[in-house]
mmCIF file of C-alpha atoms in Angstrom:
data_model
loop_
_atom_site.group_PDB
_atom_site.id
_atom_site.type_symbol
_atom_site.label_atom_id
_atom_site.label_comp_id
_atom_site.label_asym_id
_atom_site.label_seq_id
_atom_site.Cartn_x
_atom_site.Cartn_y
_atom_site.Cartn_z
ATOM 1 C CA MET A 1 27.617 10.459 13.625
ATOM 2 C CA THR A 2 26.746 11.212 10.011
ATOM 3 C CA LEU A 3 26.479 8.332 7.585
ATOM 4 C CA THR A 4 27.313 8.462 3.883
ATOM 5 C CA PRO A 5 25.888 6.587 0.880
ATOM 6 C CA GLY A 6 28.933 4.330 1.035
ATOM 7 C CA ALA A 7 28.403 3.365 4.675
ATOM 8 C CA SER A 8 28.932 -0.309 5.419
ATOM 9 C CA VAL A 9 26.489 -2.570 7.213
ATOM 10 C CA GLU A 10 28.738 -2.515 10.279
ATOM 11 C CA GLU A 11 28.866 1.289 10.345
ATOM 12 C CA ILE A 12 25.108 1.500 9.974
ATOM 13 C CA LEU A 13 24.523 -0.981 12.793
ATOM 14 C CA VAL A 14 26.767 1.037 15.118
ATOM 15 C CA HIS A 15 24.777 4.159 14.243
ATOM 16 C CA LEU A 16 21.407 2.441 14.718
ATOM 17 C CA ARG A 17 22.408 1.086 18.111
ATOM 18 C CA ALA A 18 23.528 4.568 19.154
ATOM 19 C CA LEU A 19 20.039 5.848 18.313
ATOM 20 C CA GLY A 20 18.339 3.127 20.354
ATOM 21 C CA ASN A 21 15.834 4.114 23.015
ATOM 22 C CA GLU A 22 14.353 1.639 25.514
ATOM 23 C CA ALA A 23 11.379 3.896 26.282
ATOM 24 C CA ASN A 24 10.391 3.880 22.622
ATOM 25 C CA ILE A 25 10.419 0.086 22.568
ATOM 26 C CA ALA A 26 7.712 -0.042 25.232
ATOM 27 C CA GLY A 27 5.593 2.361 23.217
ATOM 28 C CA MET A 28 5.984 0.279 20.066
ATOM 29 C CA ALA A 29 4.836 -2.838 21.887
ATOM 30 C CA ARG A 30 1.590 -1.103 22.831
ATOM 31 C CA TYR A 31 0.811 -0.779 19.123
ATOM 32 C CA GLY A 32 1.272 -4.480 18.514
ATOM 33 C CA ILE A 33 4.745 -4.137 16.993
ATOM 34 C CA GLU A 34 7.126 -7.052 17.523
ATOM 35 C CA THR A 35 9.952 -5.643 19.642
ATOM 36 C CA ALA A 36 12.155 -8.647 20.433
ATOM 37 C CA THR A 37 14.951 -7.281 18.226
ATOM 38 C CA ALA A 38 13.884 -3.615 18.170
ATOM 39 C CA LEU A 39 16.201 -0.773 19.107
ATOM 40 C CA GLY A 40 13.474 1.814 19.589
ATOM 41 C CA ILE A 41 14.356 4.077 16.665
ATOM 42 C CA THR A 42 11.673 6.600 15.762
ATOM 43 C CA THR A 43 10.246 7.119 12.279
ATOM 44 C CA PRO A 44 11.885 10.581 11.868
ATOM 45 C CA GLN A 45 15.232 9.091 12.892
ATOM 46 C CA MET A 46 14.825 6.261 10.397
ATOM 47 C CA ARG A 47 13.953 8.716 7.627
ATOM 48 C CA ALA A 48 17.090 10.681 8.404
ATOM 49 C CA VAL A 49 19.217 7.531 8.129
ATOM 50 C CA VAL A 50 17.572 6.615 4.810
ATOM 51 C CA LYS A 51 18.338 10.099 3.489
ATOM 52 C CA GLN A 52 21.982 9.740 4.485
ATOM 53 C CA VAL A 53 22.743 6.254 3.175
ATOM 54 C CA LYS A 54 20.555 6.278 0.021
ATOM 55 C CA ARG A 55 19.520 3.130 -1.849
ATOM 56 C CA ASP A 56 21.908 0.204 -2.125
ATOM 57 C CA HIS A 57 20.300 -3.120 -2.942
ATOM 58 C CA ALA A 58 23.185 -5.432 -2.020
ATOM 59 C CA ARG A 59 23.583 -3.666 1.310
ATOM 60 C CA ALA A 60 19.830 -3.841 1.913
ATOM 61 C CA LEU A 61 19.942 -7.620 1.533
ATOM 62 C CA ALA A 62 22.795 -7.771 4.042
ATOM 63 C CA LEU A 63 20.930 -5.534 6.484
ATOM 64 C CA TRP A 64 17.937 -7.854 6.270
ATOM 65 C CA ARG A 65 20.058 -10.854 7.156
ATOM 66 C CA THR A 66 21.030 -9.254 10.483
ATOM 67 C CA GLY A 67 17.567 -10.078 11.813
ATOM 68 C CA LEU A 68 17.294 -6.769 13.670
ATOM 69 C CA ARG A 69 13.929 -5.020 13.385
ATOM 70 C CA ASP A 70 15.410 -1.589 12.686
ATOM 71 C CA ALA A 71 18.005 -2.901 10.246
ATOM 72 C CA ARG A 72 15.249 -4.721 8.389
ATOM 73 C CA MET A 73 13.119 -1.589 8.198
ATOM 74 C CA LEU A 74 16.127 0.236 6.754
ATOM 75 C CA ALA A 75 16.656 -2.640 4.327
ATOM 76 C CA ILE A 76 13.124 -2.256 3.008
ATOM 77 C CA LEU A 77 13.450 1.514 2.697
ATOM 78 C CA THR A 78 16.793 1.368 0.863
ATOM 79 C CA ALA A 79 16.247 -1.677 -1.359
ATOM 80 C CA GLU A 80 15.876 -1.094 -5.096
ATOM 81 C CA PRO A 81 12.520 -2.391 -6.392
ATOM 82 C CA LYS A 82 13.806 -2.811 -9.951
ATOM 83 C CA ARG A 83 16.635 -5.029 -8.662
ATOM 84 C CA LEU A 84 14.571 -6.990 -6.160
ATOM 85 C CA LYS A 85 14.196 -10.597 -7.263
ATOM 86 C CA VAL A 86 11.028 -12.557 -6.682
ATOM 87 C CA GLU A 87 12.920 -15.097 -4.548
ATOM 88 C CA GLU A 88 14.236 -12.275 -2.359
ATOM 89 C CA ALA A 89 10.698 -10.985 -1.848
ATOM 90 C CA ARG A 90 9.550 -14.481 -0.900
ATOM 91 C CA THR A 91 12.423 -14.906 1.542
ATOM 92 C CA TRP A 92 11.649 -11.599 3.218
ATOM 93 C CA ALA A 93 7.945 -12.384 3.425
ATOM 94 C CA GLY A 94 8.738 -15.678 5.122
ATOM 95 C CA ASP A 95 10.609 -13.732 7.805
ATOM 96 C CA PHE A 96 7.832 -11.222 8.487
ATOM 97 C CA ASN A 97 6.767 -11.138 12.135
ATOM 98 C CA SER A 98 5.153 -7.723 12.568
ATOM 99 C CA TRP A 99 2.428 -5.768 10.777
ATOM 100 C CA GLU A 100 4.577 -2.637 10.431
ATOM 101 C CA VAL A 101 7.304 -4.542 8.608
ATOM 102 C CA VAL A 102 4.669 -6.104 6.361
ATOM 103 C CA ASP A 103 3.027 -2.811 5.481
ATOM 104 C CA THR A 104 6.331 -1.084 4.750
ATOM 105 C CA ALA A 105 7.535 -3.952 2.565
ATOM 106 C CA ALA A 106 4.202 -4.115 0.735
ATOM 107 C CA ASP A 107 4.852 -0.676 -0.738
ATOM 108 C CA LEU A 108 8.258 -1.839 -1.966
ATOM 109 C CA PHE A 109 6.830 -5.018 -3.457
ATOM 110 C CA THR A 110 4.142 -3.158 -5.424
ATOM 111 C CA GLU A 111 6.903 -1.275 -7.241
ATOM 112 C CA THR A 112 8.303 -4.499 -8.698
ATOM 113 C CA PRO A 113 7.345 -5.792 -12.168
ATOM 114 C CA PHE A 114 6.082 -9.059 -10.640
ATOM 115 C CA TRP A 115 3.872 -7.533 -7.940
ATOM 116 C CA ARG A 116 0.605 -8.959 -9.245
ATOM 117 C CA ALA A 117 1.918 -12.532 -9.103
ATOM 118 C CA LEU A 118 3.048 -11.924 -5.531
ATOM 119 C CA VAL A 119 -0.391 -10.699 -4.496
ATOM 120 C CA GLU A 120 -2.010 -13.940 -5.615
ATOM 121 C CA GLU A 121 0.745 -16.086 -4.124
ATOM 122 C CA PHE A 122 0.864 -14.315 -0.777
ATOM 123 C CA ALA A 123 -2.908 -14.196 -0.379
ATOM 124 C CA ALA A 124 -3.028 -17.971 -0.848
ATOM 125 C CA ASP A 125 -0.300 -18.524 1.753
ATOM 126 C CA PRO A 126 -1.691 -19.756 5.103
ATOM 127 C CA ARG A 127 0.881 -17.845 7.179
ATOM 128 C CA GLU A 128 -0.745 -14.816 8.808
ATOM 129 C CA TYR A 129 1.850 -12.190 7.963
ATOM 130 C CA VAL A 130 2.435 -13.487 4.443
ATOM 131 C CA ARG A 131 -1.275 -13.410 3.691
ATOM 132 C CA ARG A 132 -1.485 -9.919 5.163
ATOM 133 C CA THR A 133 1.262 -8.879 2.751
ATOM 134 C CA GLY A 134 -0.873 -9.786 -0.247
ATOM 135 C CA PHE A 135 -3.781 -7.646 0.899
ATOM 136 C CA ALA A 136 -1.538 -4.809 2.084
ATOM 137 C CA MET A 137 -0.131 -4.782 -1.451
ATOM 138 C CA ILE A 138 -3.630 -4.434 -2.895
ATOM 139 C CA ALA A 139 -4.351 -1.586 -0.482
ATOM 140 C CA GLY A 140 -1.129 0.176 -1.397
ATOM 141 C CA ALA A 141 -1.457 -0.376 -5.132
ATOM 142 C CA SER A 142 -4.960 1.115 -5.069
ATOM 143 C CA VAL A 143 -3.446 4.384 -3.876
ATOM 144 C CA HIS A 144 0.080 4.522 -5.262
ATOM 145 C CA ARG A 145 -0.170 2.897 -8.698
ATOM 146 C CA LYS A 146 -1.926 5.866 -10.261
ATOM 147 C CA THR A 147 -1.691 4.648 -13.863
ATOM 148 C CA GLU A 148 -2.743 1.072 -13.100
ATOM 149 C CA PRO A 149 -6.013 0.231 -14.891
ATOM 150 C CA ASP A 150 -9.005 0.086 -12.547
ATOM 151 C CA GLU A 151 -9.685 -3.406 -13.836
ATOM 152 C CA THR A 152 -6.485 -4.628 -12.169
ATOM 153 C CA LEU A 153 -7.765 -3.636 -8.735
ATOM 154 C CA LEU A 154 -11.375 -4.651 -9.330
ATOM 155 C CA ALA A 155 -10.138 -8.103 -10.314
ATOM 156 C CA TYR A 156 -9.051 -8.547 -6.688
ATOM 157 C CA LEU A 157 -12.571 -8.241 -5.292
ATOM 158 C CA PRO A 158 -13.202 -12.014 -5.571
ATOM 159 C CA LEU A 159 -9.917 -12.617 -3.736
ATOM 160 C CA ILE A 160 -11.066 -10.245 -0.990
ATOM 161 C CA GLU A 161 -14.390 -12.049 -0.742
ATOM 162 C CA LYS A 162 -12.660 -15.425 -0.620
ATOM 163 C CA HIS A 163 -10.518 -14.489 2.383
ATOM 164 C CA ALA A 164 -13.033 -12.285 4.186
ATOM 165 C CA THR A 165 -13.750 -15.134 6.591
ATOM 166 C CA ASP A 166 -10.153 -15.390 7.853
ATOM 167 C CA PRO A 167 -10.588 -14.315 11.497
ATOM 168 C CA ARG A 168 -6.939 -13.649 12.261
ATOM 169 C CA ASN A 169 -6.489 -10.057 13.360
ATOM 170 C CA PHE A 170 -3.763 -8.951 10.979
ATOM 171 C CA VAL A 171 -5.397 -10.674 8.011
ATOM 172 C CA LYS A 172 -8.938 -9.394 8.481
ATOM 173 C CA LYS A 173 -7.709 -5.826 8.969
ATOM 174 C CA ALA A 174 -5.673 -6.017 5.768
ATOM 175 C CA VAL A 175 -8.593 -7.504 3.819
ATOM 176 C CA ASN A 176 -10.765 -4.665 5.090
ATOM 177 C CA TRP A 177 -8.053 -2.130 4.194
ATOM 178 C CA ALA A 178 -7.778 -3.478 0.652
ATOM 179 C CA LEU A 179 -11.547 -3.373 0.198
ATOM 180 C CA ARG A 180 -11.837 0.210 1.421
ATOM 181 C CA ASN A 181 -8.916 1.469 -0.658
ATOM 182 C CA ILE A 182 -10.241 -0.006 -3.890
ATOM 183 C CA GLY A 183 -13.608 1.614 -3.233
ATOM 184 C CA LYS A 184 -12.038 5.001 -2.518
ATOM 185 C CA ARG A 185 -9.830 4.917 -5.631
ATOM 186 C CA ASN A 186 -12.366 6.573 -7.925
ATOM 187 C CA ARG A 187 -15.990 6.525 -9.007
ATOM 188 C CA ALA A 188 -15.489 3.581 -11.372
ATOM 189 C CA CYS A 189 -14.216 1.397 -8.528
ATOM 190 C CA TYR A 190 -16.742 2.630 -6.006
ATOM 191 C CA GLY A 191 -19.898 0.830 -7.160
ATOM 192 C CA PRO A 192 -18.550 -2.741 -7.443
ATOM 193 C CA THR A 193 -16.628 -2.362 -4.201
ATOM 194 C CA LEU A 194 -19.597 -1.028 -2.259
ATOM 195 C CA ALA A 195 -21.717 -3.893 -3.597
ATOM 196 C CA LEU A 196 -19.221 -6.409 -2.218
ATOM 197 C CA ALA A 197 -18.959 -4.538 1.086
ATOM 198 C CA GLU A 198 -22.743 -4.627 1.485
ATOM 199 C CA ARG A 199 -22.824 -8.328 0.643
ATOM 200 C CA LEU A 200 -20.179 -9.039 3.257
ATOM 201 C CA ALA A 201 -22.002 -6.865 5.789
ATOM 202 C CA ALA A 202 -24.996 -9.178 5.443
ATOM 203 C CA SER A 203 -22.915 -12.337 5.852
ATOM 204 C CA THR A 204 -23.602 -14.893 8.558
ATOM 205 C CA ASP A 205 -19.846 -15.077 9.150
ATOM 206 C CA LYS A 206 -18.721 -12.790 11.974
ATOM 207 C CA THR A 207 -15.423 -11.750 10.371
ATOM 208 C CA ALA A 208 -16.876 -11.100 6.927
ATOM 209 C CA ARG A 209 -19.696 -9.128 8.523
ATOM 210 C CA TRP A 210 -17.228 -6.914 10.403
ATOM 211 C CA ILE A 211 -15.147 -6.330 7.274
ATOM 212 C CA GLY A 212 -18.219 -5.444 5.254
ATOM 213 C CA ARG A 213 -19.857 -3.182 7.809
ATOM 214 C CA ASP A 214 -16.675 -1.248 8.467
ATOM 215 C CA ALA A 215 -16.095 -0.756 4.734
ATOM 216 C CA VAL A 216 -19.695 0.312 4.120
ATOM 217 C CA ARG A 217 -19.429 2.829 6.941
ATOM 218 C CA GLU A 218 -16.414 4.511 5.382
ATOM 219 C CA LEU A 219 -17.516 4.248 1.762
ATOM 220 C CA LYS A 220 -20.850 5.865 2.587
ATOM 221 C CA SER A 221 -19.299 8.595 4.729
ATOM 222 C CA GLU A 222 -19.866 12.206 3.740
ATOM 223 C CA ASN A 223 -16.189 12.815 3.019
ATOM 224 C CA ILE A 224 -15.888 9.915 0.589
ATOM 225 C CA LEU A 225 -19.150 10.688 -1.169
ATOM 226 C CA LYS A 226 -18.095 14.301 -1.613
ATOM 227 C CA ARG A 227 -14.672 13.343 -2.975
ATOM 228 C CA LEU A 228 -16.117 10.847 -5.468
ATOM 229 C CA LYS A 229 -19.005 13.052 -6.539
ATOM 230 C CA PRO A 230 -19.336 13.007 -10.371
#
């Protein structure tokens, strides 16, 4: 079945279910992906569907409301960042239940005009996946927002330090990810980021120490030093 840009939610759901694969679901679970509503669609298959149906913001919102993992991934990939409202982003974030959904949505959110406000808001949220979203957004923005002033990203270092003691798995990994990506952005970001990483590495807190040591290890690696060489 070939979908068209005008495909309805119902038509898309029929197509997604036809692509479902139980064996893939087991593999996803091994990577810590929430599979309760998953159909087992692979990334190449999802990309093909995205290419066929194109972006449609109203339809993306309807796909999200189905609650199905694969429909929600398609919703994120076909939503229109310039039409996404802040309340819609908040609603989606409140539904997040898997790191892969978070990390995919974070890239969408950083394309919105209000992304910086969301970073602060989500990082302050006590819910694990919402907080992860804030730091995944920092990590993504450090790479994808090429024209963003370095000062924007460096201003998040205190936020990273503040939450470096959150021991929850999906938070600490995102905090670490954000720290490393800021440091790898360019030479101007490298020094302040490495200084924070080294400070965290010397912390008495186990989580902060892990975050810092892991970041120092990568930031001082030969590949990174060569790439950032003046």
